[in-house]
Amino acid sequence: MTVLPAADAPIPIFTTLKEVYGSLATAAKHASFFVLVLGRERWDELVREFDAKFGHKPTYVARAPGRVNLIGEHIDYADFGVFPAAIEHDILIACAPRPASAVTAHSGGHTPGSVVAENLHTRYTRQVFMPTRRHTLGDDVPLDAVRVAPWHLDIDKSELRWESYVKAGYYGVLNHFFSPSSISPVPVPVDILVTGNVPPGSGLSSSAAMVVSSTLAFLAANGIFDGEKAPTKGELVNIAVENERRVGVNSGGMDQSASVIALPGSALYVSFVPSLHAEPIILPRDAVFLPDRFNFGDSLVVSNKAESAKHQYNLRVAETLAAARLLSHHLNLQVDSTDGDNMKRRLVTLREVLARKSGFYRDEQDAQLEDLVQLQKGLVDMLGIAMDYLLPESDGRTDISLDEMIDKSGMDEAEFRENSRVRAVENSSAEITNFELYLRAQHVFEEALKVLKFREVCLAGGGAFFPSVHNEESKLQTLGKLMNDSHDSCHRRFDCSHPKVNDLVRVARSFREVETGRGKGRIYGSRMTGAGWGGCTVSLVHREDVEAFIMHVKKKYASYEGMSEEDLASCVFATEPGMGASVFKFTD
């Protein structure tokens, strides 16, 4: 993925909490209260615990926030733009090279590249691991010679383990910044201590925050930010996407982009074609309506992508890729290349199908920014043509069998399985016999159009889609309707919601019937957010009604019954759009 100047800023290295969080008020909050460490000062506690566990002080704290996707669900891996924002909740990793004087304090020793990883949460135990170089005989070298392969770390994909995300972050640092050659520099031994308040499995991307922060920690501990190899924000996004795939998730890049590139007070329009680009978008506000406060409700149904990937998330990736392959054949688009008499097949996304059909695929490769006018027109056109080709021949069904897909793809069975990721899905689940291509593609194209409409309204209103949207109230109502329609599509077309999430959305939307003392509750929209199949909702609520809204949800959502106020505070909360990832450097 090529990176544009918009994502070409360096990773910020800060020395004050005000810089880390983007505002003095937010910094003060993080410095004074953190429920997971029993109310003590969060950062001071992290430093004290690091010293107690390792016998020396940390030199850096790597920080990466969670994110909320305001709109644009399950379309980033189809290469369509999305609209996320970073949240104030984050993952922090204190780290330092292990000094020789500290090796007796724990079992890490001073082996180059070794890692001792601790977690402030008592449920997670100490982990000690080190990378290895794989030496394999090469076909084109003498038998007494060896070819050095990249670094290797064992990552268990069969179960969800906290250290897998740490290892994934380390993996990318090793293979991007340390040659496996025996004469090249080797990584230093590192001690790390992890803490975080992004609820795992909540749909707020704790996994991406964990991978980004661990990547930053190993970069910092190895002094890479001090040299010419220091990655930009865009390069960090690319590395983090690659790293998270090592735990078995075919991530599209939205989570990592929001966690790394976000700015305080703004959402991001993140696009991936022709290159990674993140455009800060200030959410609408005026002197009366201040709707830049988004409220989150946790459904209490855990949604971990690493666990659901085999049967849900990765299946959706395969379905969208298969839909793109069928449409490209039906529309007679040239998406493959030839090498002599051999056809070189590759994965094709729905975004590429749209661009080739609309006639701007070749031109966009040389463009600095995607042409949103062309994209909008292309989306409308795609929704009006060719979609019926994704349906089976028999009437009344929307799902299609593997044999029917192969027949419509113009490829033989082996080629199709390999170039749609269907093979990987089948290998992980013998229960899948039919696939929903029509509904999945319809969701992707319509959701991509909603994102562009959402962006347009936030920027100015009016425009091609909404010429009558001029005042703040009409903007908020329009944004809320787009959020509501997005959830309904996620539920009915992409089948990525959950009954309890739907209940939480229903409870949130019912706030409009509640008397608040200022009239009816001002909620504009509510939808699921994140990978789905559990997790969180996000609701756009008027700032003055935030507390009343939170009380309403706590009272009316059945799954919250009997919970303590402390536990409820971690389930329903409000947050401002926050600062992206950074590294805090301790100074003498």
Coordinates of C-alpha atoms in Angstrom, one line a residue:
M1 CA 0.0 0.0 0.0
T2 CA 1.6 3.3 -1.0
V3 CA 1.3 6.1 1.5
L4 CA 0.3 9.7 0.7
P5 CA 1.7 12.8 2.4
A6 CA -1.5 13.0 4.4
A7 CA -0.4 9.9 6.4
D8 CA 3.3 10.8 6.1
A9 CA 3.7 12.5 9.4
P10 CA 6.2 11.0 11.9
I11 CA 5.0 9.1 14.9
P12 CA 4.9 11.7 17.7
I13 CA 7.3 11.3 20.6
F14 CA 5.9 13.2 23.6
T15 CA 7.1 14.1 27.1
T16 CA 3.9 15.4 28.7
L17 CA 0.4 13.9 29.1
K18 CA -1.2 17.0 27.7
E19 CA 0.6 16.2 24.4
V20 CA -0.3 12.5 24.6
Y21 CA -4.0 13.1 25.0
G22 CA -4.4 16.3 23.1
S23 CA -5.9 18.3 25.9
L24 CA -5.1 19.2 29.5
A25 CA -8.6 18.1 30.7
T26 CA -8.3 14.7 29.2
A27 CA -4.7 14.3 30.5
A28 CA -5.8 15.2 34.0
K29 CA -8.5 12.6 33.8
H30 CA -6.1 9.9 32.9
A31 CA -3.6 11.0 35.5
S32 CA -6.1 11.0 38.3
F33 CA -8.5 8.0 37.9
F34 CA -8.4 4.6 36.3
V35 CA -10.7 1.9 37.6
L36 CA -8.5 -1.1 36.5
V37 CA -5.7 -0.1 38.9
L38 CA -8.0 0.5 41.8
G39 CA -8.4 4.3 41.5
R40 CA -4.7 5.2 41.7
E41 CA -3.0 7.5 39.3
R42 CA -2.8 5.5 36.1
W43 CA 0.6 6.4 34.7
D44 CA 2.3 6.6 38.0
E45 CA 0.9 3.2 38.9
L46 CA 2.2 1.8 35.6
V47 CA 5.7 3.1 36.3
R48 CA 5.7 1.8 39.9
E49 CA 4.5 -1.6 38.9
F50 CA 7.1 -1.8 36.1
D51 CA 9.9 -1.1 38.6
A52 CA 8.5 -3.6 41.0
K53 CA 8.3 -6.4 38.5
F54 CA 11.5 -5.8 36.5
G55 CA 13.8 -4.0 38.9
H56 CA 14.4 -0.9 36.7
K57 CA 12.4 2.0 35.3
P58 CA 10.6 2.1 31.9
T59 CA 12.1 4.4 29.3
Y60 CA 9.0 4.7 27.2
V61 CA 5.2 4.2 27.3
A62 CA 3.6 3.3 23.9
R63 CA 0.0 4.4 23.7
A64 CA -2.7 3.4 21.1
P65 CA -6.4 4.3 21.5
G66 CA -9.4 2.2 20.6
R67 CA -11.7 3.4 17.9
V68 CA -15.3 3.7 17.1
N69 CA -16.6 3.5 13.6
L70 CA -19.3 6.1 13.2
I71 CA -20.4 4.6 9.8
G72 CA -18.9 2.3 7.2
E73 CA -19.1 -1.2 8.6
H74 CA -17.4 -4.2 6.8
I75 CA -16.4 -2.2 3.8
D76 CA -12.7 -1.4 4.5
Y77 CA -11.5 -4.8 3.3
A78 CA -13.4 -4.1 0.1
D79 CA -11.2 -1.0 -0.2
F80 CA -14.1 1.5 0.4
G81 CA -13.6 4.5 2.6
V82 CA -14.8 4.5 6.3
F83 CA -15.6 7.1 9.0
P84 CA -14.0 6.2 12.3
A85 CA -12.8 8.2 15.3
A86 CA -10.3 7.4 18.0
I87 CA -11.7 7.3 21.5
E88 CA -10.0 8.3 24.8
H89 CA -9.8 4.7 26.1
D90 CA -6.5 3.2 25.2
I91 CA -3.8 0.5 25.6
L92 CA -0.6 1.5 27.3
I93 CA 2.6 -0.5 27.2
A94 CA 5.5 0.6 29.4
C95 CA 8.8 -0.7 28.0
A96 CA 12.6 -0.6 28.3
P97 CA 15.7 -2.5 27.1
R98 CA 16.7 -4.9 29.8
P99 CA 19.9 -3.8 31.5
A100 CA 22.5 -6.5 32.4
S101 CA 22.1 -5.5 36.1
A102 CA 18.4 -6.5 36.0
V103 CA 18.7 -10.1 34.7
T104 CA 18.5 -11.7 38.1
A105 CA 15.2 -10.0 38.9
H106 CA 13.2 -12.3 36.6
S107 CA 13.6 -15.2 34.1
G108 CA 14.3 -13.3 31.0
G109 CA 18.1 -13.4 31.0
H110 CA 20.0 -11.1 28.6
T111 CA 19.5 -13.1 25.4
P112 CA 19.3 -10.7 22.4
G113 CA 15.7 -10.2 21.4
S114 CA 14.2 -12.0 24.4
V115 CA 11.0 -10.5 25.8
V116 CA 9.4 -10.7 29.3
A117 CA 5.8 -9.5 29.1
E118 CA 3.6 -8.7 32.1
N119 CA 0.1 -7.5 32.3
L120 CA -1.4 -5.4 35.1
H121 CA -4.6 -7.4 34.8
T122 CA -4.2 -10.3 37.3
R123 CA -5.9 -12.8 35.1
Y124 CA -3.0 -12.7 32.7
T125 CA 0.3 -14.4 33.6
R126 CA 3.9 -13.5 32.8
Q127 CA 5.1 -14.6 29.4
V128 CA 8.7 -15.1 28.3
F129 CA 9.5 -15.6 24.6
M130 CA 12.2 -14.9 22.1
P131 CA 12.4 -14.8 18.3
T132 CA 14.3 -17.4 16.3
R133 CA 15.9 -17.3 12.9
R134 CA 14.8 -20.1 10.5
H135 CA 17.6 -21.6 8.5
T136 CA 16.6 -23.7 5.6
L137 CA 18.5 -25.4 2.8
G138 CA 18.1 -23.5 -0.5
D139 CA 17.5 -25.2 -3.8
D140 CA 19.9 -22.8 -5.6
V141 CA 22.9 -23.0 -3.2
P142 CA 25.3 -25.7 -2.2
L143 CA 24.1 -28.4 0.2
D144 CA 26.6 -27.2 2.9
A145 CA 25.2 -23.7 2.7
V146 CA 22.0 -22.3 4.3
R147 CA 19.6 -19.6 3.3
V148 CA 18.5 -17.4 6.2
A149 CA 14.7 -17.0 6.4
P150 CA 12.9 -14.2 8.3
W151 CA 12.5 -14.1 12.0
H152 CA 9.9 -16.4 13.6
L153 CA 7.7 -16.3 16.7
D154 CA 5.2 -19.0 17.6
I155 CA 1.7 -17.5 17.7
D156 CA -1.1 -19.8 18.8
K157 CA -4.1 -19.1 16.5
S158 CA -6.3 -21.8 18.0
E159 CA -7.2 -19.8 21.1
L160 CA -7.3 -16.1 22.1
R161 CA -4.3 -15.2 24.2
W162 CA -3.2 -11.7 25.2
E163 CA 0.4 -12.2 24.4
S164 CA -0.4 -13.2 20.8
Y165 CA -1.1 -9.5 20.1
V166 CA 2.2 -8.6 21.7
K167 CA 4.0 -11.2 19.6
A168 CA 2.2 -10.0 16.4
G169 CA 3.5 -6.4 17.0
Y170 CA 7.0 -7.7 17.6
Y171 CA 6.9 -9.9 14.5
G172 CA 6.5 -6.8 12.3
V173 CA 9.3 -4.9 14.0
L174 CA 11.7 -7.9 13.6
N175 CA 11.0 -8.5 9.9
H176 CA 10.8 -4.9 8.8
F177 CA 13.7 -3.5 10.8
F178 CA 16.1 -6.3 11.6
S179 CA 17.7 -8.4 8.8
P180 CA 17.8 -12.1 9.8
S181 CA 21.4 -12.2 8.7
S182 CA 23.8 -13.4 11.4
I183 CA 26.0 -10.3 10.8
S184 CA 23.3 -7.7 11.2
P185 CA 22.2 -6.0 14.4
V186 CA 20.0 -8.0 16.6
P187 CA 17.1 -6.7 18.7
V188 CA 17.7 -5.9 22.4
P189 CA 16.2 -7.9 25.2
V190 CA 13.0 -6.0 26.3
D191 CA 10.8 -5.9 29.3
I192 CA 7.2 -4.7 28.8
L193 CA 4.2 -4.1 31.1
V194 CA 0.7 -3.8 29.5
T195 CA -2.5 -2.2 30.8
G196 CA -5.6 -0.9 29.0
N197 CA -9.2 0.2 29.4
V198 CA -10.5 -0.6 25.9
P199 CA -13.1 -3.3 26.7
P200 CA -12.0 -6.5 24.9
G201 CA -14.5 -7.9 22.6
S202 CA -16.6 -4.7 22.7
G203 CA -16.3 -3.7 19.1
L204 CA -14.0 -0.8 20.0
S205 CA -10.9 -2.4 18.5
S206 CA -8.9 -3.4 21.5
S207 CA -7.1 -5.9 19.3
A208 CA -5.8 -3.2 16.9
A209 CA -4.9 -0.9 19.8
M210 CA -2.9 -3.8 21.4
V211 CA -1.1 -4.6 18.1
V212 CA -0.3 -0.9 17.4
S213 CA 0.9 -0.2 20.9
S214 CA 3.1 -3.3 21.0
T215 CA 4.6 -2.4 17.6
L216 CA 5.4 1.0 19.0
A217 CA 6.9 -0.4 22.2
F218 CA 9.4 -2.6 20.4
L219 CA 10.3 0.2 17.9
A220 CA 10.9 2.5 20.9
A221 CA 12.8 0.0 23.0
N222 CA 15.1 -0.8 20.1
G223 CA 15.9 2.9 19.4
I224 CA 14.4 2.8 15.9
F225 CA 12.8 6.2 16.4
D226 CA 16.3 7.7 16.9
G227 CA 17.4 6.7 13.4
E228 CA 16.6 7.2 9.8
K229 CA 14.4 4.1 9.7
A230 CA 11.7 5.5 11.9
P231 CA 8.3 4.8 10.2
T232 CA 5.7 7.4 9.4
K233 CA 2.1 7.1 10.6
G234 CA 1.1 5.6 7.3
E235 CA 3.9 3.0 7.4
L236 CA 2.9 2.1 11.0
V237 CA -0.7 1.5 9.8
N238 CA 0.6 -0.9 7.1
I239 CA 2.8 -2.8 9.5
A240 CA 0.0 -3.0 12.1
V241 CA -2.4 -4.4 9.5
E242 CA 0.1 -7.0 8.5
N243 CA 0.8 -7.8 12.2
E244 CA -2.8 -8.3 13.1
R245 CA -3.3 -10.8 10.3
R246 CA -0.7 -12.9 12.1
V247 CA -3.3 -13.7 14.7
G248 CA -5.8 -14.9 12.1
V249 CA -7.8 -11.7 11.2
N250 CA -8.0 -10.4 7.7
S251 CA -8.3 -6.8 8.8
G252 CA -8.9 -4.2 6.2
G253 CA -7.0 -1.3 7.8
M254 CA -9.7 0.9 9.3
D255 CA -9.0 0.1 12.9
Q256 CA -5.3 0.7 12.6
S257 CA -5.7 3.9 10.6
A258 CA -8.0 5.4 13.3
S259 CA -5.8 4.3 16.2
V260 CA -2.7 5.7 14.6
I261 CA -3.7 8.8 12.5
A262 CA -6.6 10.3 14.5
L263 CA -6.6 13.9 15.8
P264 CA -8.5 15.3 18.9
G265 CA -12.0 16.6 18.2
S266 CA -12.2 15.1 14.7
A267 CA -13.4 12.0 13.0
L268 CA -11.5 10.6 10.0
Y269 CA -12.6 9.9 6.5
V270 CA -10.1 7.1 5.8
S271 CA -9.7 5.9 2.2
F272 CA -7.4 3.2 0.8
V273 CA -7.4 3.9 -2.9
P274 CA -5.3 4.9 -4.7
S275 CA -3.3 5.2 -1.5
L276 CA -3.9 5.4 2.2
H277 CA -5.4 8.8 3.0
A278 CA -6.9 10.1 6.2
E279 CA -8.9 13.4 6.1
P280 CA -9.8 14.9 9.5
I281 CA -13.5 15.8 9.6
I282 CA -14.9 18.1 12.3
L283 CA -18.3 16.9 13.5
P284 CA -21.1 19.5 13.2
R285 CA -21.8 21.8 16.1
D286 CA -23.1 25.3 16.9
A287 CA -23.8 27.4 20.0
V288 CA -26.9 25.3 21.0
F289 CA -26.3 21.8 19.6
L290 CA -23.0 20.2 20.4
P291 CA -23.4 16.7 19.0
D292 CA -19.7 15.8 18.9
R293 CA -20.3 13.5 21.9
F294 CA -20.9 9.9 20.9
N295 CA -22.2 7.5 23.5
F296 CA -21.3 3.9 23.6
G297 CA -23.2 1.0 25.0
D298 CA -21.7 -2.4 25.6
S299 CA -24.1 -5.2 24.8
L300 CA -22.2 -7.6 27.1
V301 CA -21.9 -10.0 24.2
V302 CA -18.2 -10.5 23.6
S303 CA -17.1 -10.2 20.0
N304 CA -13.5 -11.1 19.5
K305 CA -12.4 -11.1 15.8
A306 CA -9.7 -13.7 16.5
E307 CA -12.3 -16.1 17.8
S308 CA -15.1 -15.3 15.4
A309 CA -12.9 -14.9 12.3
K310 CA -13.0 -18.5 11.1
H311 CA -16.8 -18.7 11.0
Q312 CA -18.0 -15.1 10.6
Y313 CA -15.6 -12.2 9.9
N314 CA -13.3 -14.1 7.5
L315 CA -16.4 -15.7 5.8
R316 CA -17.7 -12.2 5.1
V317 CA -14.3 -11.3 3.5
A318 CA -14.5 -14.4 1.3
E319 CA -18.1 -13.6 0.3
T320 CA -17.3 -10.0 -0.8
L321 CA -14.2 -11.3 -2.7
A322 CA -16.3 -14.0 -4.4
A323 CA -18.9 -11.4 -5.3
A324 CA -16.2 -9.2 -6.9
R325 CA -14.9 -12.1 -8.9
L326 CA -18.3 -13.1 -10.2
L327 CA -19.2 -9.5 -11.1
S328 CA -15.8 -8.9 -12.9
H329 CA -16.5 -12.0 -15.0
H330 CA -20.1 -11.0 -15.8
L331 CA -19.0 -7.4 -16.7
N332 CA -16.2 -8.7 -18.8
L333 CA -13.6 -6.7 -16.9
Q334 CA -9.9 -7.5 -17.3
V335 CA -8.7 -8.0 -13.8
D336 CA -6.0 -10.7 -14.3
S337 CA -2.7 -10.6 -16.3
T338 CA -1.1 -13.2 -18.5
D339 CA 2.4 -14.6 -18.4
G340 CA 2.9 -16.3 -21.7
D341 CA 0.1 -18.8 -22.0
N342 CA -0.5 -18.7 -18.2
M343 CA -3.2 -16.6 -16.6
K344 CA -2.1 -15.0 -13.4
R345 CA -5.0 -14.8 -11.1
R346 CA -5.3 -12.5 -8.0
L347 CA -7.8 -11.3 -5.4
V348 CA -10.2 -8.7 -6.7
T349 CA -12.2 -6.3 -4.5
L350 CA -15.6 -4.8 -5.1
R351 CA -13.9 -1.4 -5.1
E352 CA -11.8 -2.4 -8.1
V353 CA -14.8 -3.9 -9.9
L354 CA -16.6 -0.5 -9.5
A355 CA -13.6 1.5 -10.7
R356 CA -12.9 -0.7 -13.7
K357 CA -16.6 -0.7 -14.7
S358 CA -16.8 3.1 -14.3
G359 CA -13.7 3.5 -16.4
F360 CA -11.4 5.4 -14.0
Y361 CA -9.3 2.5 -12.6
R362 CA -6.2 3.2 -14.7
D363 CA -6.3 7.0 -14.1
E364 CA -6.7 6.6 -10.4
Q365 CA -3.4 4.9 -10.0
D366 CA -1.7 8.2 -10.8
A367 CA -4.0 10.3 -8.8
Q368 CA -3.1 11.7 -5.4
L369 CA -6.6 11.5 -4.0
E370 CA -9.6 9.4 -5.0
D371 CA -12.2 11.3 -7.0
L372 CA -15.3 11.3 -4.7
V373 CA -17.6 12.6 -7.4
Q374 CA -16.7 9.7 -9.7
L375 CA -16.9 7.3 -6.8
Q376 CA -20.4 8.4 -5.8
K377 CA -21.6 8.1 -9.4
G378 CA -20.0 4.7 -9.7
L379 CA -21.7 3.4 -6.6
V380 CA -25.1 4.5 -7.8
D381 CA -24.5 2.9 -11.1
M382 CA -23.3 -0.4 -9.6
L383 CA -26.4 -0.7 -7.5
G384 CA -28.5 -0.3 -10.6
I385 CA -26.8 -2.9 -12.8
A386 CA -25.5 -6.5 -12.7
M387 CA -26.3 -7.3 -9.1
D388 CA -28.9 -9.9 -10.1
Y389 CA -26.0 -12.0 -11.5
L390 CA -25.0 -12.8 -7.9
L391 CA -28.4 -14.5 -7.3
P392 CA -28.9 -18.3 -7.9
E393 CA -30.8 -19.4 -10.9
S394 CA -33.8 -20.6 -8.9
D395 CA -36.4 -18.0 -7.7
G396 CA -36.9 -17.0 -4.1
R397 CA -33.3 -17.5 -2.8
T398 CA -30.5 -15.2 -2.2
D399 CA -27.9 -17.7 -1.1
I400 CA -25.7 -19.4 -3.7
S401 CA -23.9 -22.8 -3.6
L402 CA -20.2 -23.3 -4.2
D403 CA -20.9 -25.0 -7.5
E404 CA -23.1 -22.2 -8.7
M405 CA -20.4 -19.7 -7.7
I406 CA -17.7 -21.5 -9.6
D407 CA -20.0 -21.8 -12.7
K408 CA -20.6 -18.0 -12.6
S409 CA -17.0 -17.1 -12.0
G410 CA -15.5 -18.2 -15.3
M411 CA -12.8 -20.1 -13.4
D412 CA -12.1 -23.7 -12.7
E413 CA -12.8 -25.0 -9.2
A414 CA -9.2 -24.8 -7.9
E415 CA -8.6 -21.3 -9.2
F416 CA -11.8 -20.0 -7.7
R417 CA -11.2 -21.5 -4.3
E418 CA -7.7 -20.0 -4.3
N419 CA -8.7 -16.5 -5.5
S420 CA -11.6 -15.8 -3.3
R421 CA -10.4 -17.1 0.1
V422 CA -13.2 -19.6 0.0
R423 CA -10.7 -22.4 0.5
A424 CA -9.5 -21.0 3.8
V425 CA -13.1 -20.6 5.0
E426 CA -14.0 -24.2 4.1
N427 CA -10.9 -25.5 5.8
S428 CA -11.9 -23.8 9.0
S429 CA -15.6 -24.8 8.9
A430 CA -17.2 -27.9 7.3
E431 CA -20.7 -26.5 7.9
I432 CA -20.6 -23.8 5.2
T433 CA -22.3 -25.0 2.1
N434 CA -24.0 -21.8 0.7
F435 CA -22.8 -18.2 0.5
E436 CA -24.7 -14.9 0.5
L437 CA -23.1 -12.8 -2.3
Y438 CA -26.0 -10.6 -3.4
L439 CA -26.9 -9.3 0.1
R440 CA -23.3 -8.8 1.0
A441 CA -22.4 -6.8 -2.1
Q442 CA -25.6 -4.8 -1.8
H443 CA -24.6 -3.8 1.8
V444 CA -21.0 -2.9 0.7
F445 CA -22.1 -0.6 -2.1
E446 CA -24.9 1.0 -0.2
E447 CA -22.7 1.4 3.0
A448 CA -19.9 3.0 1.0
L449 CA -22.5 5.5 -0.4
K450 CA -23.7 6.3 3.2
V451 CA -20.1 7.1 4.2
L452 CA -19.8 9.6 1.4
K453 CA -23.1 11.2 2.4
F454 CA -22.1 11.3 6.1
R455 CA -18.8 13.0 5.1
E456 CA -20.7 15.5 2.9
V457 CA -23.1 16.5 5.7
C458 CA -20.4 16.9 8.3
L459 CA -18.3 19.1 6.0
A460 CA -21.0 21.5 4.9
G461 CA -24.3 19.9 4.3
G462 CA -26.1 20.6 1.0
G463 CA -24.1 19.3 -1.9
A464 CA -25.2 16.8 -4.5
F465 CA -26.9 14.5 -2.0
F466 CA -28.5 16.9 0.4
P467 CA -29.2 20.3 -1.2
S468 CA -31.7 21.2 1.5
V469 CA -29.5 20.4 4.5
H470 CA -28.3 23.9 5.7
N471 CA -28.8 24.2 9.5
E472 CA -27.4 22.2 12.4
E473 CA -30.6 20.5 13.4
S474 CA -31.2 19.1 9.8
K475 CA -27.6 18.0 9.7
L476 CA -27.9 16.0 12.9
Q477 CA -31.2 14.4 11.8
T478 CA -29.6 13.4 8.5
L479 CA -26.6 11.9 10.2
G480 CA -28.8 10.0 12.6
K481 CA -30.9 8.5 9.8
L482 CA -27.7 7.4 8.0
M483 CA -26.6 5.7 11.2
N484 CA -29.9 4.0 11.6
D485 CA -30.0 2.8 8.0
S486 CA -26.5 1.5 8.4
H487 CA -27.4 -0.6 11.4
D488 CA -30.5 -2.0 9.6
S489 CA -28.3 -3.0 6.7
C490 CA -25.7 -4.6 9.0
H491 CA -28.5 -6.6 10.6
R492 CA -30.5 -7.6 7.5
R493 CA -28.0 -7.7 4.7
F494 CA -24.6 -8.4 6.2
D495 CA -26.0 -10.5 9.1
C496 CA -23.2 -9.2 11.5
S497 CA -25.3 -7.9 14.3
H498 CA -26.7 -9.9 17.3
P499 CA -30.1 -10.1 19.0
K500 CA -28.7 -8.4 22.2
V501 CA -27.1 -5.7 20.1
N502 CA -30.4 -5.1 18.3
D503 CA -32.1 -4.8 21.7
L504 CA -29.6 -2.2 22.8
V505 CA -30.1 -0.2 19.6
R506 CA -33.9 -0.4 20.2
V507 CA -33.5 0.8 23.8
A508 CA -31.2 3.7 22.6
R509 CA -33.6 4.8 19.9
S510 CA -36.5 4.7 22.4
F511 CA -34.9 7.6 24.3
R512 CA -36.7 9.9 21.8
E513 CA -39.9 9.2 23.8
V514 CA -38.4 10.1 27.1
E515 CA -39.2 13.4 28.8
T516 CA -36.0 15.1 29.9
G517 CA -37.1 18.5 31.2
R518 CA -36.1 20.0 27.9
G519 CA -38.7 18.1 25.9
K520 CA -38.2 14.7 24.3
G521 CA -34.8 13.0 24.5
R522 CA -32.6 14.2 21.6
I523 CA -31.1 11.0 20.1
Y524 CA -30.4 11.2 16.4
G525 CA -29.3 7.7 15.6
S526 CA -27.9 4.5 17.0
R527 CA -26.1 1.6 15.4
M528 CA -23.8 -1.3 16.0
T529 CA -20.2 -0.6 15.6
G530 CA -17.1 -2.8 15.1
A531 CA -16.8 -6.3 13.6
G532 CA -20.2 -7.3 15.0
W533 CA -21.7 -10.5 16.4
G534 CA -21.8 -8.7 19.7
G535 CA -19.8 -5.8 21.1
C536 CA -20.9 -2.2 21.2
T537 CA -23.4 0.3 19.8
V538 CA -22.7 4.0 19.1
S539 CA -25.4 6.6 19.5
L540 CA -25.4 10.3 18.4
V541 CA -27.0 12.2 21.3
H542 CA -27.3 15.9 22.1
R543 CA -24.6 16.9 24.6
E544 CA -27.2 18.3 27.0
D545 CA -29.1 15.0 27.1
V546 CA -26.0 12.7 27.6
E547 CA -26.6 12.0 31.2
A548 CA -30.3 11.4 30.8
F549 CA -29.6 9.1 27.9
I550 CA -27.1 7.0 29.9
M551 CA -29.5 6.7 32.8
H552 CA -32.2 5.6 30.3
V553 CA -30.0 2.9 28.7
K554 CA -28.9 1.6 32.1
K555 CA -32.5 1.3 33.3
K556 CA -34.1 -0.2 30.1
Y557 CA -31.5 -2.6 28.7
A558 CA -32.4 -5.9 30.4
S559 CA -28.8 -7.3 30.4
Y560 CA -27.7 -4.5 32.7
E561 CA -30.1 -5.5 35.5
G562 CA -28.4 -6.1 38.8
M563 CA -25.0 -4.7 37.8
S564 CA -23.2 -2.4 40.1
E565 CA -22.7 1.3 39.2
E566 CA -19.0 0.7 38.8
D567 CA -19.5 -2.1 36.3
L568 CA -22.2 -0.1 34.4
A569 CA -19.8 2.8 34.1
S570 CA -17.5 0.6 31.9
C571 CA -20.5 -0.5 29.8
V572 CA -22.2 2.8 29.0
F573 CA -20.0 5.9 28.6
A574 CA -19.4 9.0 26.6
T575 CA -16.1 9.9 24.9
E576 CA -14.8 12.7 22.8
P577 CA -12.9 11.9 19.5
G578 CA -9.4 11.5 20.8
M579 CA -5.7 11.7 19.9
G580 CA -4.0 8.9 17.8
A581 CA -1.1 6.7 18.8
S582 CA 2.1 8.1 20.2
V583 CA 5.2 7.3 22.3
F584 CA 5.8 8.9 25.7
K585 CA 9.5 9.3 26.5
F586 CA 10.6 9.6 30.1
T587 CA 13.1 12.4 30.6
D588 CA 15.6 12.9 33.5

